[in-house]
Amino acid sequence: MLIDTHCHLDDERFGEDRKEVISSLGKNGISRAITIGCDRETSLKCVSIADEYENIFCAVGTHPHYADGFTDDDLDLYASLSKDEKVVAIGEIGLDYFYDFSPREKQKEVFVRQLHLASSLSLPVIIHLRDAYEDMTSLLDDNRSLLKNGIVFHCYSGSKETASIYSKYDAYFSFGGAITFKNAKAIYEVLPSIPSDRILFETDSPYLTPVPYRGQRNEPKYTNLVVDKAAEILHTDAEKLKEISTKNAFELFKKLK
Ligand code: NI
């Protein structure tokens, strides 16, 4: 069995058949999925979905795209939502200088405030990072004491060198459908450089649909396709990777049951 460690089941593209998608996870080899909040509203929705379905867990937090609208109330809300037994992490949080939807200074401030929150709640953090490797490295260095509950870089797309820098924070690296894309050349260097006890898998559904379903809605069950590709790259057995990555997910997300 396999865990989709990062998806967005609150998305409106699951509005019509969410129940069917979730209830068919087991027969597709997916034991659990973690649905991830991006702001106040989606975090609330993720918690309610997780509370409704036994096999769904969730994370709450403000994505860098929405950092500009972040308030103290949001921090209080996430703290109170995190008391729910199904909330396993703070996320997704981070920096995105590719889109720059929020001012960079604000992205940094909101990221660090949520690192403090996660630390105070003894929860791991799920990091979204795009085109901001230098600033991320210095923020992690400055706030190292806040990282003790674990961090994961979701849909990791950085270099092998950056991965080795982040490994000093005992980071996990999660891989999604992007590793199946034709232009994903770097992954052949990056993936083998990650210790097997630090690898996670995800879909980021409904986004980033893997080959051969590109153009269609992504779903948690396609985590299987990501693992198949990873097994091919690593010259290993997919079943073994499923077992290892599931164990890793339980190590990182201590509230997973
Ligand atoms: Ni995401």
Coordinates of C-alpha atoms and ligand atoms in Angstrom, one line a residue:
M1 CA 0.0 0.0 0.0
L2 CA 1.0 3.5 -0.7
I3 CA 0.3 7.0 0.7
D4 CA -0.3 10.1 -1.4
T5 CA 1.4 12.6 0.9
H6 CA 0.2 15.7 -1.0
C7 CA -3.0 16.4 -2.8
H8 CA -5.8 19.0 -2.9
L9 CA -9.0 17.1 -2.4
D10 CA -10.8 20.3 -1.5
D11 CA -10.3 21.5 -5.1
E12 CA -13.5 22.2 -7.0
R13 CA -12.4 19.7 -9.6
F14 CA -13.3 17.0 -7.0
G15 CA -16.6 18.7 -6.3
E16 CA -18.7 16.2 -8.1
D17 CA -17.1 12.8 -7.3
R18 CA -15.0 13.4 -4.2
K19 CA -16.7 10.6 -2.4
E20 CA -16.1 8.1 -5.2
V21 CA -12.5 9.2 -5.6
I22 CA -11.8 8.8 -1.9
S23 CA -13.7 5.6 -1.4
S24 CA -12.0 3.9 -4.3
L25 CA -8.5 4.7 -3.0
G26 CA -8.1 1.4 -1.2
K27 CA -8.8 -0.8 -4.2
N28 CA -6.3 1.3 -6.1
G29 CA -3.5 0.5 -3.6
I30 CA -3.6 3.9 -1.8
S31 CA -4.1 3.4 1.9
R32 CA -4.2 7.1 2.9
A33 CA -4.0 10.6 1.3
I34 CA -3.0 13.9 2.9
T35 CA -5.0 16.8 1.6
I36 CA -3.2 20.1 1.9
G37 CA -4.5 23.6 2.7
C38 CA -3.3 26.7 0.9
D39 CA -5.1 29.4 2.8
R40 CA -7.7 29.9 5.5
E41 CA -10.6 28.7 3.4
T42 CA -9.0 25.6 1.9
S43 CA -7.5 24.6 5.2
L44 CA -10.9 24.6 6.8
K45 CA -12.2 22.5 3.9
C46 CA -9.3 20.1 4.1
V47 CA -10.0 19.5 7.8
S48 CA -13.6 18.9 7.2
I49 CA -12.8 16.3 4.4
A50 CA -10.3 14.6 6.7
D51 CA -12.8 14.4 9.5
E52 CA -15.4 12.9 7.2
Y53 CA -13.2 10.1 5.7
E54 CA -11.1 7.7 7.8
N55 CA -8.3 7.4 5.1
I56 CA -7.8 11.1 4.6
F57 CA -5.5 13.3 6.7
C58 CA -4.7 16.9 6.2
A59 CA -2.3 19.9 6.6
V60 CA -3.3 23.5 7.3
G61 CA -1.4 26.6 6.3
T62 CA -0.9 29.6 3.9
H63 CA 0.8 29.0 0.6
P64 CA 3.3 31.7 -0.5
H65 CA 0.9 32.7 -3.3
Y66 CA -1.5 33.9 -0.6
A67 CA 1.0 35.3 1.8
D68 CA -0.1 38.8 1.1
G69 CA -3.6 38.2 2.6
F70 CA -2.2 36.4 5.7
T71 CA -3.3 37.8 9.1
D72 CA -2.9 37.0 12.8
D73 CA -6.3 35.4 12.7
D74 CA -5.1 32.9 10.3
L75 CA -2.3 31.9 12.7
D76 CA -4.9 31.5 15.5
L77 CA -7.1 29.5 13.2
Y78 CA -4.4 27.1 12.2
A79 CA -3.3 26.6 15.8
S80 CA -6.9 25.7 16.8
L81 CA -7.5 23.4 13.8
S82 CA -4.2 21.6 14.6
K83 CA -5.8 20.2 17.7
D84 CA -7.8 18.0 15.4
E85 CA -6.3 14.5 15.3
K86 CA -6.4 14.4 11.5
V87 CA -4.2 17.5 11.1
V88 CA -0.7 16.0 10.6
A89 CA 1.4 19.0 9.4
I90 CA 1.6 22.7 8.8
G91 CA 1.5 23.4 5.0
E92 CA 1.9 24.1 2.4
I93 CA 4.1 27.0 3.3
G94 CA 7.2 28.4 1.6
L95 CA 8.5 30.7 -1.1
D96 CA 7.5 31.1 -4.8
Y97 CA 9.6 33.6 -6.7
F98 CA 8.5 32.1 -10.1
Y99 CA 5.0 33.5 -9.9
D100 CA 5.7 36.2 -7.2
F101 CA 2.0 36.5 -6.5
S102 CA 2.9 38.0 -3.1
P103 CA 5.7 40.4 -2.3
R104 CA 8.9 38.4 -1.5
E105 CA 9.3 40.1 1.9
K106 CA 5.8 39.1 2.8
Q107 CA 6.4 35.6 1.7
K108 CA 9.4 35.3 3.9
E109 CA 7.7 36.8 6.9
V110 CA 4.6 34.5 6.6
F111 CA 6.9 31.4 6.0
V112 CA 8.9 32.1 9.2
R113 CA 5.8 32.8 11.3
Q114 CA 4.4 29.5 10.2
L115 CA 7.7 27.7 11.1
H116 CA 7.2 29.1 14.6
L117 CA 3.7 27.9 14.7
A118 CA 4.6 24.4 13.6
S119 CA 7.4 24.2 16.1
S120 CA 5.1 25.3 18.9
L121 CA 2.6 22.6 17.9
S122 CA 5.4 20.0 17.4
L123 CA 4.2 19.4 13.8
P124 CA 6.3 18.9 10.7
V125 CA 6.1 21.4 7.8
I126 CA 5.4 20.9 4.1
I127 CA 7.4 23.2 2.0
H128 CA 6.5 24.6 -1.4
L129 CA 9.7 26.1 -3.0
R130 CA 10.1 27.5 -6.5
D131 CA 13.0 29.7 -7.7
A132 CA 13.9 30.8 -4.2
Y133 CA 16.7 28.4 -3.2
E134 CA 19.0 31.0 -1.8
D135 CA 16.5 32.7 0.4
M136 CA 15.1 29.4 1.5
T137 CA 18.5 28.2 2.6
S138 CA 19.2 31.4 4.6
L139 CA 15.8 31.3 6.3
L140 CA 16.2 27.6 7.2
D141 CA 19.7 28.4 8.6
D142 CA 18.4 31.3 10.6
N143 CA 15.5 29.2 12.0
R144 CA 17.2 25.9 12.4
S145 CA 15.8 25.4 15.9
L146 CA 12.3 25.4 14.6
L147 CA 12.8 22.5 12.2
K148 CA 13.1 19.7 14.8
N149 CA 9.7 18.2 14.0
G150 CA 10.7 17.5 10.4
I151 CA 10.4 19.2 7.0
V152 CA 9.5 17.9 3.5
F153 CA 10.1 19.6 0.2
H154 CA 7.0 18.8 -1.8
C155 CA 7.3 18.1 -5.6
Y156 CA 11.0 18.6 -5.2
S157 CA 12.4 20.1 -8.4
G158 CA 15.8 21.4 -7.2
S159 CA 19.2 20.2 -7.9
K160 CA 21.2 17.3 -6.4
E161 CA 23.5 19.9 -4.8
T162 CA 20.6 21.8 -3.1
A163 CA 19.1 18.5 -1.9
S164 CA 22.4 17.7 -0.2
I165 CA 22.4 21.2 1.5
Y166 CA 18.9 20.6 2.7
S167 CA 19.7 17.1 3.9
K168 CA 21.5 18.7 6.9
Y169 CA 18.1 19.6 8.2
D170 CA 17.1 16.0 8.0
A171 CA 14.7 17.0 5.2
Y172 CA 12.4 14.6 3.3
F173 CA 11.9 15.0 -0.4
S174 CA 8.6 14.3 -2.1
F175 CA 8.2 13.4 -5.7
G176 CA 5.2 13.7 -7.9
G177 CA 3.9 13.4 -11.5
A178 CA 6.6 15.8 -12.8
I179 CA 9.2 13.0 -12.7
T180 CA 7.3 11.3 -15.4
F181 CA 7.5 14.2 -17.8
K182 CA 9.7 13.9 -20.9
N183 CA 11.7 17.0 -20.0
A184 CA 12.5 15.7 -16.4
K185 CA 16.1 15.0 -17.0
A186 CA 17.6 16.2 -13.8
I187 CA 15.6 13.7 -11.8
Y188 CA 17.9 10.9 -13.1
E189 CA 20.6 12.6 -11.0
V190 CA 18.6 13.9 -8.1
L191 CA 16.5 10.9 -7.2
P192 CA 19.5 8.4 -6.8
S193 CA 21.2 11.0 -4.6
I194 CA 18.4 11.0 -2.0
P195 CA 18.8 8.5 0.8
S196 CA 15.9 5.9 0.6
D197 CA 14.7 6.7 4.1
R198 CA 14.0 10.4 3.0
I199 CA 11.8 9.7 -0.1
L200 CA 8.1 10.4 -0.2
F201 CA 5.6 10.2 -3.1
E202 CA 2.6 12.4 -3.9
T203 CA 0.4 13.6 -6.7
D204 CA -0.4 17.2 -5.9
S205 CA -3.7 16.3 -7.6
P206 CA -5.7 17.7 -9.3
Y207 CA -2.5 19.4 -10.7
L208 CA 0.6 17.8 -12.3
T209 CA -1.0 14.7 -13.8
P210 CA 1.6 12.1 -14.7
V211 CA 2.2 10.6 -18.1
P212 CA 0.1 9.0 -19.8
Y213 CA -2.8 11.0 -18.4
R214 CA -1.5 14.6 -18.9
G215 CA -4.3 16.9 -19.8
Q216 CA -6.8 15.1 -17.5
R217 CA -7.5 15.7 -13.8
N218 CA -4.9 14.2 -11.5
E219 CA -6.0 11.8 -8.8
P220 CA -4.4 10.3 -5.7
K221 CA -4.4 6.8 -7.3
Y222 CA -1.8 8.0 -9.8
T223 CA 0.8 8.0 -7.1
N224 CA 1.3 4.5 -8.4
L225 CA 2.5 5.9 -11.7
V226 CA 5.0 8.1 -9.9
V227 CA 6.4 5.2 -7.9
D228 CA 6.7 3.1 -11.1
K229 CA 8.7 5.8 -12.7
A230 CA 10.9 6.2 -9.6
A231 CA 11.5 2.5 -9.5
E232 CA 12.6 2.6 -13.1
I233 CA 15.0 5.5 -12.4
L234 CA 16.4 3.8 -9.3
H235 CA 16.5 0.3 -10.9
T236 CA 14.5 -1.1 -8.0
D237 CA 11.3 -2.8 -7.3
A238 CA 8.1 -0.6 -7.1
E239 CA 6.7 -2.7 -4.2
K240 CA 9.9 -2.1 -2.2
L241 CA 9.6 1.7 -2.8
K242 CA 6.0 1.7 -1.7
E243 CA 6.9 -0.1 1.5
I244 CA 9.9 2.3 2.2
S245 CA 8.0 5.5 1.4
T246 CA 5.1 4.5 3.5
K247 CA 7.4 3.9 6.4
N248 CA 9.0 7.3 5.8
A249 CA 5.6 9.0 5.8
F250 CA 4.8 7.5 9.2
E251 CA 8.2 8.7 10.5
L252 CA 7.7 12.2 9.4
F253 CA 3.9 12.6 10.0
K254 CA 3.7 11.4 13.6
K255 CA -0.1 11.9 13.8
L256 CA -0.7 9.6 10.8
K257 CA -2.6 6.5 11.9
Ligands
NI1 NI 0.2 21.5 -3.5

